[in-house]
PDB file of C-alpha atoms in Angstrom:
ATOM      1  CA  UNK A   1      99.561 103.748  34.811  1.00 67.00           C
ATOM      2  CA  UNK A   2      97.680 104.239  38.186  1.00 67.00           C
ATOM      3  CA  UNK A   3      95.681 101.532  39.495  1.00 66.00           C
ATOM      4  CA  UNK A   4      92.641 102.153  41.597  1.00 64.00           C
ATOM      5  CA  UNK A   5      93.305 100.447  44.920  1.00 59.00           C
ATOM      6  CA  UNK A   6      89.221 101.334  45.732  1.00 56.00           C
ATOM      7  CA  UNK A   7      88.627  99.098  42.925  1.00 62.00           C
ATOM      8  CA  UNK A   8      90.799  96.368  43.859  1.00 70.00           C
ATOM      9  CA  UNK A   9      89.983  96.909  48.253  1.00 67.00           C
ATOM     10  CA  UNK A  10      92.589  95.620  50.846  1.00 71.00           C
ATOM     11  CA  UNK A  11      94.118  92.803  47.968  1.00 78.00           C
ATOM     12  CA  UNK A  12      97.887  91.894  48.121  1.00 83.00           C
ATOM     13  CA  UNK A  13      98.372  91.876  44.200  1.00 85.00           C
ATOM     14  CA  UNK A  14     100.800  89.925  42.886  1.00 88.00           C
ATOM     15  CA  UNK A  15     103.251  90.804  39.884  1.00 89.00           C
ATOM     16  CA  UNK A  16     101.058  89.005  37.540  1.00 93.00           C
ATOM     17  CA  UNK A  17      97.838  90.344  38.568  1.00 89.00           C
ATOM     18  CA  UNK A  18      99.258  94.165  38.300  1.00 89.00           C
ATOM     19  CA  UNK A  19     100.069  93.304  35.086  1.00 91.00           C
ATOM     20  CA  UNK A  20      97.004  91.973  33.865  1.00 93.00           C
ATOM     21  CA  UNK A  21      95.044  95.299  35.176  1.00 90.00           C
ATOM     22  CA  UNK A  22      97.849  97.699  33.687  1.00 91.00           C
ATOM     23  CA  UNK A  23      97.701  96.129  30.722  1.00 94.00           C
ATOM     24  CA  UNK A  24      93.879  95.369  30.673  1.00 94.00           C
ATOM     25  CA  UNK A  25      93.634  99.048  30.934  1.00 93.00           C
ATOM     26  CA  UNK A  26      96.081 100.048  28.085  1.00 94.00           C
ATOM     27  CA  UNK A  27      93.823  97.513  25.932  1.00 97.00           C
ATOM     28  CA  UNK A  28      90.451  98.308  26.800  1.00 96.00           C
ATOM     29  CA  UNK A  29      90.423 101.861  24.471  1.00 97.00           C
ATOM     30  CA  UNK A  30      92.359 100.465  21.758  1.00 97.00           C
ATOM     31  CA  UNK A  31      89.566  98.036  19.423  1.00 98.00           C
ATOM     32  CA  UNK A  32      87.263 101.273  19.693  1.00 98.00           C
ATOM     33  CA  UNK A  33      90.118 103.822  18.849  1.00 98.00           C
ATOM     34  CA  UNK A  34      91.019 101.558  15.869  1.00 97.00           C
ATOM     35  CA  UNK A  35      87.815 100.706  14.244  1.00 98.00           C
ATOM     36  CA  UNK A  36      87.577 104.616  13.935  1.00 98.00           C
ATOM     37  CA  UNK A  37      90.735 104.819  12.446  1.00 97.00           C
ATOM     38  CA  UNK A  38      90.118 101.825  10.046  1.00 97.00           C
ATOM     39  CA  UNK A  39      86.560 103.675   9.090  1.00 98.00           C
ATOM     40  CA  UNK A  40      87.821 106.832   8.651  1.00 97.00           C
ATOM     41  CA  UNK A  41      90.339 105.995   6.609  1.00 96.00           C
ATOM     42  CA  UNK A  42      88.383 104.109   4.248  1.00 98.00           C
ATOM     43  CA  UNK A  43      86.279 106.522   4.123  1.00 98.00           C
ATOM     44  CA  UNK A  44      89.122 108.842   3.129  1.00 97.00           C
ATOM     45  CA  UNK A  45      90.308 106.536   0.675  1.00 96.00           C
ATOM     46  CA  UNK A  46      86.715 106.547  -0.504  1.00 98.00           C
ATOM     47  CA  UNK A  47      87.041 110.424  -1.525  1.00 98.00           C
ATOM     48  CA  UNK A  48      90.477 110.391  -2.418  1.00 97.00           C
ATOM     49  CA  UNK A  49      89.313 111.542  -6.018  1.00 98.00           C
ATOM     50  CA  UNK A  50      87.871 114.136  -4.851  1.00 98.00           C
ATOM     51  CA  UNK A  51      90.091 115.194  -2.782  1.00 97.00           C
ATOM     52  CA  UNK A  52      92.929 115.006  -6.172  1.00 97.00           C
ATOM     53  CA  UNK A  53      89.986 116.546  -8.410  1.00 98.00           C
ATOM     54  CA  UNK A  54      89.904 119.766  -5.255  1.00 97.00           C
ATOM     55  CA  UNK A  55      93.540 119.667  -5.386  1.00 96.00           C
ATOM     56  CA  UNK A  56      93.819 120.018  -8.932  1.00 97.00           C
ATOM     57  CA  UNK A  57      91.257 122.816  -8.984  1.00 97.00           C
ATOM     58  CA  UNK A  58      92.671 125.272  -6.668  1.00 95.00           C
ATOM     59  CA  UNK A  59      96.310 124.672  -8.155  1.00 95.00           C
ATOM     60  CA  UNK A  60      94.954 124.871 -11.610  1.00 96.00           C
ATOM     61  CA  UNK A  61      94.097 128.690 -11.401  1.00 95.00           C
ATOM     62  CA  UNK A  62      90.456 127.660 -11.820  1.00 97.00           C
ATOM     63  CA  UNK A  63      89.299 128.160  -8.313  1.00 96.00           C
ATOM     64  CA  UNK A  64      90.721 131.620  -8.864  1.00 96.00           C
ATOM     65  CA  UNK A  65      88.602 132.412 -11.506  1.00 97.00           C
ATOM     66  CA  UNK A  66      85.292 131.400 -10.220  1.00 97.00           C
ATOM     67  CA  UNK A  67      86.157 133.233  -6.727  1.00 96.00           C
ATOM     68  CA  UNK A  68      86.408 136.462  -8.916  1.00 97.00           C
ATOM     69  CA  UNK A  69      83.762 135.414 -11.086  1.00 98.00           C
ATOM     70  CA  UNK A  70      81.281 134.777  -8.011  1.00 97.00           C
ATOM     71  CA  UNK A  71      82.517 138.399  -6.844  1.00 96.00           C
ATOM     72  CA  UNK A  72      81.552 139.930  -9.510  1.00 97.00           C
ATOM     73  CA  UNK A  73      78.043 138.129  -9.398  1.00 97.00           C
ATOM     74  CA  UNK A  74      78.596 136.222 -11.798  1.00 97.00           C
ATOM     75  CA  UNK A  75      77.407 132.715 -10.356  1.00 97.00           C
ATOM     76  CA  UNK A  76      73.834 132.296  -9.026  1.00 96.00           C
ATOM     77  CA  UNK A  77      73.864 133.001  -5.062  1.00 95.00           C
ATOM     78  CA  UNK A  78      71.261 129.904  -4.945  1.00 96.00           C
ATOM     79  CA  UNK A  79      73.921 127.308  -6.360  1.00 96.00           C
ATOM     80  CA  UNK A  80      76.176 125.342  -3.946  1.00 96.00           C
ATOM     81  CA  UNK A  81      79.378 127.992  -3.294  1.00 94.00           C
ATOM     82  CA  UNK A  82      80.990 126.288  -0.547  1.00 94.00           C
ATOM     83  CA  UNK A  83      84.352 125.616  -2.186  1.00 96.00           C
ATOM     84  CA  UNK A  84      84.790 129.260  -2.843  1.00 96.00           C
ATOM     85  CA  UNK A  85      84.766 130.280   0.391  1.00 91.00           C
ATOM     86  CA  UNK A  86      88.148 131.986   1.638  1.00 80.00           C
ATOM     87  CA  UNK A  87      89.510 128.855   3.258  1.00 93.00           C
ATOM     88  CA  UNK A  88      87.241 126.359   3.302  1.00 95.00           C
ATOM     89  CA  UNK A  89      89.040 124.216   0.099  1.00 95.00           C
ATOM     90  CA  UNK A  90      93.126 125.621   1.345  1.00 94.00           C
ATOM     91  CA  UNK A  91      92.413 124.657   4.768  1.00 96.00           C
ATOM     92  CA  UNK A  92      90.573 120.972   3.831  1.00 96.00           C
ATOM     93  CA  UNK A  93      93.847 120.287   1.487  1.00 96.00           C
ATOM     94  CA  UNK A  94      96.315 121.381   4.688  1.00 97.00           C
ATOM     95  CA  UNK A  95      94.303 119.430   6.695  1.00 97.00           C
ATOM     96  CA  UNK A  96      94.690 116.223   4.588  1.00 97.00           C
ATOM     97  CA  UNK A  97      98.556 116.626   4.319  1.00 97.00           C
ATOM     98  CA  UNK A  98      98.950 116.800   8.455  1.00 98.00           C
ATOM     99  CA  UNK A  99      96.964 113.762   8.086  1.00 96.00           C
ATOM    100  CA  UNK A 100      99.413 111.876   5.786  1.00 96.00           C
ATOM    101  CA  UNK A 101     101.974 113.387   8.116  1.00 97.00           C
ATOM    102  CA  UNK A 102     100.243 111.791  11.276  1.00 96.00           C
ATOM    103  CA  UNK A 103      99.954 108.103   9.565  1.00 95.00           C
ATOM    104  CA  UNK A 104     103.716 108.621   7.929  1.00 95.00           C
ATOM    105  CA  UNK A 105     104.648 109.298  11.515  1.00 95.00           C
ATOM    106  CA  UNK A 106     102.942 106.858  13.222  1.00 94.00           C
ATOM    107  CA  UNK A 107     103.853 104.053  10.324  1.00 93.00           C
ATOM    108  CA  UNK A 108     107.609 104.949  11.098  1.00 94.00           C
ATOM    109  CA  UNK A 109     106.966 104.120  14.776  1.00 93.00           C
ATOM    110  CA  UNK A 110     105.473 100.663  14.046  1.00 91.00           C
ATOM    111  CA  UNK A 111     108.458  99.209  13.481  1.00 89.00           C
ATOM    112  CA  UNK A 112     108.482  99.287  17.097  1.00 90.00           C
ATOM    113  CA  UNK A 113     106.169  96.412  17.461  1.00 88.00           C
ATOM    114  CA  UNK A 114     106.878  92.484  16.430  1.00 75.00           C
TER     115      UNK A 114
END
């Protein structure tokens, strides 16, 4: 990590006080960064049967059936359609499992701190 020596003028730092601003600077994202992560995952846990009821829908053949049936006109244009739209639901499911993979990952490497 660079330190700004316009910041810090003409000083003669010691160990200790390159320290503090290295590690001052590693800190100073980090309670932002993970009070989005703590929101968004609850908020992901807050949807997580809906996103089982989705996953169930598309594997159960049903999502199939109303994507033909809303080609064939069947289902009213006016109604909400989003989840049959070509990728919308597959990609929001493939999306969700790179997530898991992420926090898997990242819950591996925190066995790295004490």
């Amino acid at each position: 990590m660079r330190i700004d020596m316009e910041e810090i003028g003409n000083k003669v730092l010691s160990e200790a006080e390159l320290r503090v601003i290295v590690n001052s600077r590693r800190l100073e994202p980090l309670p932002e960064i993970l009070e989005q992560a703590s929101k968004a995952l609850d908020e992901l846990g807050g949807k997580w049967e809906d996103l089982i009821a989705l996953d169930e829908y598309m594997d159960s053949g049903q999502w199939l059936e109303d994507y033909e049936a809303d080609e064939r006109g069947e289902i009213d244009k006016e109604l909400p359609r989003g989840v049959l739209s070509q990728d919308a639901l597959y990609d929001t499911l493939q999306e969700l499992q790179e997530v898991l993979r992420s926090i898997r990952r990242l819950a591996r490497k925190s066995k790295e701190l004490k």
